[in-house]
mmCIF file of C-alpha atoms in Angstrom:
data_model
loop_
_atom_site.group_PDB
_atom_site.id
_atom_site.type_symbol
_atom_site.label_atom_id
_atom_site.label_comp_id
_atom_site.label_asym_id
_atom_site.label_seq_id
_atom_site.Cartn_x
_atom_site.Cartn_y
_atom_site.Cartn_z
ATOM 1 C CA LYS B 14 76.276 -72.951 70.678
ATOM 2 C CA ALA B 15 73.535 -71.200 72.647
ATOM 3 C CA THR B 16 75.073 -72.339 75.948
ATOM 4 C CA VAL B 17 78.510 -71.022 74.907
ATOM 5 C CA SER B 18 77.022 -67.648 73.960
ATOM 6 C CA VAL B 19 75.239 -67.351 77.335
ATOM 7 C CA LEU B 20 78.426 -68.203 79.215
ATOM 8 C CA TYR B 21 80.396 -65.637 77.216
ATOM 9 C CA CYS B 22 77.840 -62.925 77.983
ATOM 10 C CA ILE B 23 78.024 -63.729 81.723
ATOM 11 C CA LEU B 24 81.807 -63.603 81.716
ATOM 12 C CA HIS B 25 81.843 -60.379 79.644
ATOM 13 C CA THR B 26 79.415 -58.686 82.055
ATOM 14 C CA THR B 27 81.413 -59.827 85.082
ATOM 15 C CA MET B 28 84.712 -58.546 83.676
ATOM 16 C CA ASN B 29 83.141 -55.348 82.347
ATOM 17 C CA PRO B 30 80.541 -54.166 84.946
ATOM 18 C CA ALA B 31 79.785 -50.978 83.036
ATOM 19 C CA GLY B 32 78.480 -53.088 80.210
ATOM 20 C CA LYS B 33 80.724 -51.362 77.639
ATOM 21 C CA ARG B 34 81.288 -53.328 74.490
ATOM 22 C CA HIS B 35 84.729 -53.331 72.929
ATOM 23 C CA ARG B 36 84.842 -52.316 69.326
ATOM 24 C CA THR B 37 87.016 -55.209 68.135
ATOM 25 C CA LEU B 38 87.786 -58.573 69.721
ATOM 26 C CA VAL B 39 91.371 -59.716 69.322
ATOM 27 C CA LYS B 40 91.388 -63.534 69.222
ATOM 28 C CA ASN B 41 89.473 -63.801 72.507
ATOM 29 C CA TRP B 42 87.938 -61.614 75.175
ATOM 30 C CA SER B 43 90.932 -61.749 77.556
ATOM 31 C CA GLU B 44 93.363 -60.321 75.019
ATOM 32 C CA ASP B 45 90.821 -57.656 74.109
ATOM 33 C CA MET B 46 90.566 -56.638 77.770
ATOM 34 C CA GLN B 47 94.360 -56.545 78.043
ATOM 35 C CA VAL B 48 94.579 -54.150 75.078
ATOM 36 C CA HIS B 49 91.989 -51.923 76.736
ATOM 37 C CA GLU B 50 93.960 -51.884 80.008
ATOM 38 C CA ASP B 51 97.213 -51.072 78.176
ATOM 39 C CA GLU B 52 95.550 -48.127 76.426
ATOM 40 C CA THR B 53 94.221 -46.885 79.765
ATOM 41 C CA ARG B 54 97.685 -47.084 81.359
ATOM 42 C CA GLU B 55 99.212 -45.276 78.394
ATOM 43 C CA TYR B 56 96.590 -42.508 78.660
ATOM 44 C CA LEU B 57 97.202 -42.079 82.426
ATOM 45 C CA HIS B 58 100.970 -41.970 81.864
ATOM 46 C CA LYS B 59 100.622 -39.262 79.212
ATOM 47 C CA ARG B 60 98.309 -37.274 81.461
ATOM 48 C CA GLU B 61 100.752 -37.442 84.373
ATOM 49 C CA THR B 62 103.694 -36.364 82.183
ATOM 50 C CA GLY B 63 101.781 -33.628 80.324
ATOM 51 C CA GLN B 64 101.952 -35.366 76.928
ATOM 52 C CA LEU B 65 98.262 -35.160 76.042
ATOM 53 C CA LEU B 66 97.465 -32.942 73.071
ATOM 54 C CA SER B 67 95.184 -30.734 75.159
ATOM 55 C CA GLN B 68 97.943 -30.298 77.754
ATOM 56 C CA LYS B 69 100.524 -29.439 75.082
ATOM 57 C CA ILE B 70 98.252 -26.791 73.568
ATOM 58 C CA GLY B 71 97.449 -25.352 77.003
ATOM 59 C CA SER B 72 101.138 -25.158 77.883
ATOM 60 C CA LYS B 73 101.906 -23.517 74.532
ATOM 61 C CA LEU B 74 99.165 -20.907 75.012
ATOM 62 C CA ARG B 75 100.430 -20.004 78.492
ATOM 63 C CA GLU B 76 104.006 -19.686 77.256
ATOM 64 C CA HIS B 77 103.150 -17.595 74.193
ATOM 65 C CA LYS B 78 100.944 -15.293 76.294
ATOM 66 C CA THR B 79 103.597 -14.550 78.931
ATOM 67 C CA ALA B 80 103.575 -10.814 79.630
ATOM 68 C CA VAL B 81 106.574 -8.701 78.570
ATOM 69 C CA LYS B 82 107.702 -5.293 79.798
ATOM 70 C CA LEU B 83 108.811 -2.889 77.061
ATOM 71 C CA ASP B 84 111.474 -0.227 77.479
ATOM 72 C CA PRO B 85 110.190 3.365 77.752
ATOM 73 C CA PRO B 86 110.524 5.537 74.626
ATOM 74 C CA GLY B 87 113.277 7.647 76.215
ATOM 75 C CA GLU B 88 114.391 10.277 73.694
ATOM 76 C CA GLY B 89 111.470 9.379 71.429
ATOM 77 C CA PHE B 90 113.361 7.601 68.638
ATOM 78 C CA LEU B 91 113.599 3.921 67.753
ATOM 79 C CA LYS B 92 116.871 2.342 68.856
ATOM 80 C CA ASN B 93 118.833 -0.549 67.408
ATOM 81 C CA GLY B 94 117.979 -3.691 69.385
ATOM 82 C CA GLN B 95 114.874 -2.167 70.983
ATOM 83 C CA LEU B 96 111.901 -4.399 71.799
ATOM 84 C CA VAL B 97 108.672 -3.103 70.235
ATOM 85 C CA VAL B 98 105.123 -4.123 69.384
ATOM 86 C CA LEU B 99 103.798 -3.596 65.850
ATOM 87 C CA GLN B 100 100.127 -2.615 65.796
ATOM 88 C CA SER B 101 98.129 -2.722 62.562
ATOM 89 C CA VAL B 102 96.041 0.407 61.957
ATOM 90 C CA GLU B 103 93.516 -1.581 59.897
ATOM 91 C CA THR B 104 92.841 -4.427 62.333
ATOM 92 C CA GLU B 105 93.852 -2.545 65.515
ATOM 93 C CA SER B 106 95.685 -5.741 66.496
ATOM 94 C CA PHE B 107 99.315 -6.703 67.013
ATOM 95 C CA LEU B 108 101.694 -8.660 64.811
ATOM 96 C CA SER B 109 101.889 -12.095 66.449
ATOM 97 C CA THR B 110 103.099 -15.617 65.769
ATOM 98 C CA ASP B 111 102.376 -19.237 66.645
ATOM 99 C CA LEU B 112 105.513 -21.392 66.688
ATOM 100 C CA ASP B 113 103.393 -24.534 66.299
ATOM 101 C CA ASP B 114 102.011 -23.251 62.990
ATOM 102 C CA GLU B 115 104.762 -24.700 60.812
ATOM 103 C CA LEU B 116 104.506 -23.757 57.145
ATOM 104 C CA THR B 117 107.583 -25.745 56.095
ATOM 105 C CA ALA B 118 109.529 -28.517 57.817
ATOM 106 C CA LYS B 119 113.157 -28.630 58.940
ATOM 107 C CA PRO B 120 115.904 -27.809 58.123
ATOM 108 C CA HIS B 121 114.488 -24.573 56.639
ATOM 109 C CA GLN B 122 111.488 -23.861 58.835
ATOM 110 C CA LYS B 123 108.854 -21.175 58.431
ATOM 111 C CA PHE B 124 106.092 -20.289 60.893
ATOM 112 C CA GLY B 125 102.815 -18.474 60.413
ATOM 113 C CA VAL B 126 102.130 -14.899 61.555
ATOM 114 C CA SER B 127 98.907 -12.970 62.079
ATOM 115 C CA THR B 128 97.586 -9.901 63.878
ATOM 116 C CA ALA B 129 95.787 -10.548 67.139
ATOM 117 C CA SER B 130 94.285 -8.410 69.879
ATOM 118 C CA SER B 131 96.114 -8.375 73.195
ATOM 119 C CA PRO B 132 95.653 -6.430 76.446
ATOM 120 C CA GLU B 133 99.428 -6.163 76.953
ATOM 121 C CA PRO B 134 102.766 -6.960 75.272
ATOM 122 C CA ARG B 135 103.445 -10.688 75.239
ATOM 123 C CA LEU B 136 106.169 -13.021 74.050
ATOM 124 C CA ARG B 137 104.312 -13.866 70.839
ATOM 125 C CA ASN B 138 103.851 -10.224 69.745
ATOM 126 C CA THR B 139 107.107 -8.483 70.714
ATOM 127 C CA TRP B 140 109.942 -7.953 68.247
ATOM 128 C CA VAL B 141 113.574 -6.900 68.403
ATOM 129 C CA VAL B 142 114.471 -4.368 65.690
ATOM 130 C CA GLU B 143 118.002 -5.095 64.435
ATOM 131 C CA ALA B 144 119.843 -2.725 62.083
ATOM 132 C CA LEU B 145 121.655 -4.068 59.014
ATOM 133 C CA PRO B 146 124.776 -2.480 57.427
ATOM 134 C CA HIS B 147 123.984 0.730 55.498
ATOM 135 C CA PRO B 148 126.131 3.103 53.346
ATOM 136 C CA ASP B 149 125.276 6.010 55.677
ATOM 137 C CA ASP B 150 126.525 4.265 58.837
ATOM 138 C CA ASP B 151 129.640 6.473 59.011
ATOM 139 C CA TYR B 152 127.590 9.650 58.581
ATOM 140 C CA TRP B 153 125.156 8.617 61.311
ATOM 141 C CA ALA B 154 128.072 7.727 63.599
ATOM 142 C CA GLU B 155 129.539 11.216 63.156
ATOM 143 C CA ALA B 156 126.131 12.713 63.945
ATOM 144 C CA GLY B 157 125.884 10.604 67.118
ATOM 145 C CA GLU B 158 122.953 8.597 65.731
ATOM 146 C CA SER B 159 124.609 5.218 65.203
ATOM 147 C CA HIS B 160 122.370 3.696 67.901
ATOM 148 C CA LEU B 161 119.155 4.878 66.205
ATOM 149 C CA ILE B 162 117.046 3.370 63.406
ATOM 150 C CA HIS B 163 116.466 5.636 60.397
ATOM 151 C CA TYR B 164 113.961 5.796 57.557
ATOM 152 C CA SER B 165 115.131 3.745 54.518
ATOM 153 C CA GLN B 166 117.666 1.887 56.709
ATOM 154 C CA LYS B 167 117.514 -1.886 56.321
ATOM 155 C CA VAL B 168 116.421 -3.732 59.473
ATOM 156 C CA ARG B 169 115.334 -7.181 60.614
ATOM 157 C CA PHE B 170 112.478 -8.029 62.960
ATOM 158 C CA ARG B 171 113.519 -10.829 65.306
ATOM 159 C CA LEU B 172 110.937 -12.617 67.410
ATOM 160 C CA ASN B 173 111.433 -12.104 71.144
ATOM 161 C CA PRO B 174 114.263 -14.590 71.927
ATOM 162 C CA ALA B 175 112.695 -15.391 75.318
ATOM 163 C CA LEU B 176 109.990 -17.386 73.500
ATOM 164 C CA GLN B 177 112.541 -19.639 71.768
ATOM 165 C CA LYS B 178 114.549 -20.526 74.889
ATOM 166 C CA GLY B 179 117.918 -20.472 73.172
ATOM 167 C CA GLY B 180 116.718 -21.935 69.882
ATOM 168 C CA LYS B 181 117.717 -20.768 66.441
ATOM 169 C CA PRO B 182 116.572 -17.133 65.960
ATOM 170 C CA VAL B 183 113.655 -16.531 63.622
ATOM 171 C CA TYR B 184 112.934 -13.333 61.709
ATOM 172 C CA LEU B 185 110.044 -11.795 59.835
ATOM 173 C CA SER B 186 110.443 -12.883 56.215
ATOM 174 C CA SER B 187 108.772 -12.676 52.819
ATOM 175 C CA GLU B 188 109.417 -13.774 49.253
ATOM 176 C CA ARG B 189 107.862 -13.320 45.848
ATOM 177 C CA LEU B 190 104.391 -14.660 45.192
ATOM 178 C CA THR B 191 104.389 -18.088 43.528
ATOM 179 C CA PRO B 192 101.743 -20.802 43.059
ATOM 180 C CA SER B 193 103.281 -22.724 45.976
ATOM 181 C CA CYS B 194 104.156 -19.774 48.241
ATOM 182 C CA HIS B 195 101.295 -17.451 49.172
ATOM 183 C CA SER B 196 99.199 -16.326 52.120
ATOM 184 C CA LYS B 197 96.682 -18.839 53.445
ATOM 185 C CA VAL B 198 93.415 -16.940 52.998
ATOM 186 C CA THR B 199 93.684 -14.512 50.082
ATOM 187 C CA GLN B 200 96.693 -16.094 48.257
ATOM 188 C CA GLN B 201 98.733 -12.890 48.283
ATOM 189 C CA GLN B 202 102.468 -12.527 48.927
ATOM 190 C CA GLU B 203 103.326 -14.583 51.989
ATOM 191 C CA VAL B 204 104.758 -13.126 55.194
ATOM 192 C CA ALA B 205 106.117 -15.617 57.735
ATOM 193 C CA LEU B 206 108.791 -16.237 60.333
ATOM 194 C CA ALA B 207 111.914 -17.940 59.000
ATOM 195 C CA ASP B 208 115.155 -19.226 60.500
ATOM 196 C CA HIS B 209 117.016 -18.900 57.216
ATOM 197 C CA GLY B 210 117.518 -16.412 54.394
ATOM 198 C CA ASN B 211 119.402 -13.200 53.814
ATOM 199 C CA PHE B 212 117.752 -10.454 51.788
ATOM 200 C CA GLN B 213 114.353 -12.089 52.386
ATOM 201 C CA LEU B 214 114.635 -10.951 56.011
ATOM 202 C CA ALA B 215 115.401 -7.277 55.255
ATOM 203 C CA TRP B 216 112.773 -4.561 55.761
ATOM 204 C CA SER B 217 112.836 -0.778 55.968
ATOM 205 C CA PHE B 218 110.699 1.968 57.488
ATOM 206 C CA ILE B 219 109.009 4.487 55.193
ATOM 207 C CA TYR B 220 107.499 7.781 56.336
ATOM 208 C CA ALA B 221 103.722 7.468 56.344
ATOM 209 C CA ASN B 222 102.955 10.774 54.567
ATOM 210 C CA PRO B 223 103.929 10.435 50.861
ATOM 211 C CA GLU B 224 104.308 14.209 50.438
ATOM 212 C CA PHE B 225 107.224 14.358 52.904
ATOM 213 C CA ARG B 226 108.623 10.882 52.298
ATOM 214 C CA PHE B 227 111.669 12.017 50.324
ATOM 215 C CA GLU B 228 112.636 14.669 52.902
ATOM 216 C CA MET B 229 112.390 12.150 55.758
ATOM 217 C CA GLU B 230 114.785 9.579 54.275
ATOM 218 C CA GLY B 231 117.740 9.114 56.583
ATOM 219 C CA GLN B 232 115.993 10.754 59.552
ATOM 220 C CA PRO B 233 115.531 8.853 62.853
ATOM 221 C CA VAL B 234 112.277 6.898 63.188
ATOM 222 C CA LYS B 235 110.018 8.163 65.968
ATOM 223 C CA THR B 236 108.507 5.698 68.408
ATOM 224 C CA ASN B 237 104.729 5.511 68.851
ATOM 225 C CA SER B 238 104.303 6.856 65.319
ATOM 226 C CA ILE B 239 102.607 5.517 62.197
ATOM 227 C CA VAL B 240 104.986 4.047 59.600
ATOM 228 C CA VAL B 241 104.941 1.952 56.438
ATOM 229 C CA ILE B 242 107.161 -1.149 56.517
ATOM 230 C CA SER B 243 108.581 -2.145 53.126
ATOM 231 C CA HIS B 244 110.099 -5.497 52.201
ATOM 232 C CA CYS B 245 113.453 -4.718 50.594
ATOM 233 C CA ALA B 246 113.594 -7.697 48.206
ATOM 234 C CA THR B 247 110.108 -7.258 46.683
ATOM 235 C CA ALA B 248 109.243 -3.595 47.489
ATOM 236 C CA MET B 249 105.913 -4.761 48.934
ATOM 237 C CA TYR B 250 104.505 -3.411 52.176
ATOM 238 C CA LEU B 251 103.768 -5.356 55.340
ATOM 239 C CA SER B 252 99.963 -5.533 55.487
ATOM 240 C CA SER B 253 97.092 -6.912 57.511
ATOM 241 C CA HIS B 254 93.372 -6.837 56.791
ATOM 242 C CA ARG B 255 90.186 -8.164 58.318
ATOM 243 C CA LYS B 256 90.299 -11.598 56.728
ATOM 244 C CA SER B 257 89.868 -14.231 59.419
ATOM 245 C CA LEU B 258 92.614 -16.791 59.995
ATOM 246 C CA LEU B 259 92.181 -19.707 62.397
ATOM 247 C CA ASN B 260 94.912 -21.129 64.631
ATOM 248 C CA ASP B 261 95.268 -22.515 68.172
ATOM 249 C CA PHE B 262 94.630 -19.036 69.585
ATOM 250 C CA GLY B 263 91.281 -18.706 67.778
ATOM 251 C CA ALA B 264 90.224 -16.402 64.949
ATOM 252 C CA GLU B 265 92.896 -13.806 64.085
ATOM 253 C CA TRP B 266 93.645 -11.573 61.074
ATOM 254 C CA GLU B 267 95.728 -12.456 58.024
ATOM 255 C CA VAL B 268 99.120 -10.841 57.394
ATOM 256 C CA PHE B 269 100.589 -10.525 53.894
ATOM 257 C CA ALA B 270 102.759 -8.240 51.742
ATOM 258 C CA GLY B 271 101.176 -5.905 49.212
ATOM 259 C CA LYS B 272 100.456 -2.303 48.233
ATOM 260 C CA LEU B 273 97.004 -0.941 48.962
ATOM 261 C CA HIS B 274 95.957 2.664 48.316
ATOM 262 C CA THR B 275 93.016 4.716 49.531
ATOM 263 C CA THR B 276 92.303 6.288 46.112
ATOM 264 C CA LYS B 277 92.629 5.191 42.504
ATOM 265 C CA GLY B 278 94.911 6.935 40.039
ATOM 266 C CA LYS B 279 97.813 6.533 37.648
ATOM 267 C CA ASN B 280 100.493 8.044 39.891
ATOM 268 C CA ASN B 281 100.967 5.762 42.885
ATOM 269 C CA GLU B 282 103.988 7.655 44.222
ATOM 270 C CA PHE B 283 102.012 10.371 45.999
ATOM 271 C CA ARG B 284 98.848 8.438 46.792
ATOM 272 C CA PRO B 285 98.512 7.621 50.488
ATOM 273 C CA GLU B 286 98.544 3.966 51.442
ATOM 274 C CA ALA B 287 95.471 2.311 52.883
ATOM 275 C CA PRO B 288 95.274 1.645 56.639
ATOM 276 C CA ALA B 289 96.146 -2.011 55.907
ATOM 277 C CA ASN B 290 99.700 -0.811 55.066
ATOM 278 C CA HIS B 291 100.073 1.337 58.188
ATOM 279 C CA TRP B 292 101.657 0.211 61.455
ATOM 280 C CA VAL B 293 102.275 1.859 64.827
ATOM 281 C CA LEU B 294 105.592 1.348 66.623
ATOM 282 C CA VAL B 295 104.433 0.778 70.198
ATOM 283 C CA THR B 296 107.007 1.085 72.977
ATOM 284 C CA GLY B 297 106.842 1.094 76.771
ATOM 285 C CA LEU B 298 105.426 3.706 79.122
ATOM 286 C CA GLU B 299 107.247 6.629 80.628
ATOM 287 C CA PRO B 300 108.163 5.682 84.212
ATOM 288 C CA GLU B 301 107.523 9.187 85.593
ATOM 289 C CA THR B 302 104.128 9.918 84.080
ATOM 290 C CA GLY B 303 102.894 6.373 83.413
ATOM 291 C CA VAL B 304 101.606 7.382 79.978
ATOM 292 C CA SER B 305 102.976 6.899 76.492
ATOM 293 C CA GLN B 306 104.565 9.764 74.626
ATOM 294 C CA PRO B 307 102.196 11.575 72.232
ATOM 295 C CA THR B 308 102.101 10.181 68.730
ATOM 296 C CA GLU B 309 103.456 12.059 65.739
ATOM 297 C CA GLU B 310 99.933 13.001 64.658
ATOM 298 C CA GLU B 311 99.163 14.403 68.119
ATOM 299 C CA GLN B 312 102.409 16.372 68.091
ATOM 300 C CA ASN B 313 101.523 17.873 64.696
ATOM 301 C CA ARG B 314 98.082 18.902 65.958
ATOM 302 C CA GLU B 315 99.628 20.574 69.009
ATOM 303 C CA SER B 316 102.109 22.396 66.760
ATOM 304 C CA GLU B 317 99.299 23.654 64.524
ATOM 305 C CA LYS B 318 97.379 24.908 67.571
ATOM 306 C CA ARG B 319 100.448 26.822 68.766
ATOM 307 C CA ASP B 320 100.936 28.359 65.319
ATOM 308 C CA GLU B 321 97.306 29.460 65.177
ATOM 309 C CA ALA B 322 97.523 30.952 68.657
ATOM 310 C CA ALA B 323 100.654 32.893 67.651
#
């Protein structure tokens, strides 16, 4: 027995110069070595064809982070079909997605969303605003505003189709809070991307200042302005706060649907929403000046200065 053991050690060292021991022997040492060689060939094949997990994640990150050029604001109002970026006032980050973060499986898929910082518009954080049928469509057509998006008009937010490469379109979606359907971190009403649904995909813009909200209904939405985005089916607001959420892109901020106010009181109608409910509609740069148009708040300050000077 001792002689057999010595011979086996000599053969094992000769066949395996690095002196690495295999975890499990399959019947005999030759079959064990064959398994090891097959695994090595399989690994090299996957590496050459880009099938390793690290390569897949790296390819996904590069694709999602592809830079996008936004259209300039033009006349200063949001247009139907315009590509925009939604920036959270609370987190100072942009509404983004990860198409590998699957919340539900096929055929009715949902994907996670978050807010993430970004130096420029990218495929994962640009959205096409699509108008839905509205009773005032004829009135807006007569006024020459059929191509514009208005406050209280129902819209959908479609993920930039260039990221899906001809796949089934996905839209920003939400549904009522249930024990099995909630946000990942704080268990509030879930917001996700979905390739199915009807009224769950409908949203509307609300004027940010509650005191003038009623007067602004039906008026065109200004670009590069602060708005509140309401989910039509649940009357909850698109929100993001500084609660960390981990995905393949790192630590980002959670997105959910809810109503948050800056002050406490019985009458919620005229209380301003918290920054977590506020979003900025970011569009492209003016080609002539190379700078964005002034925001609504900046325009109001300039108007007040002119009034005081007069």
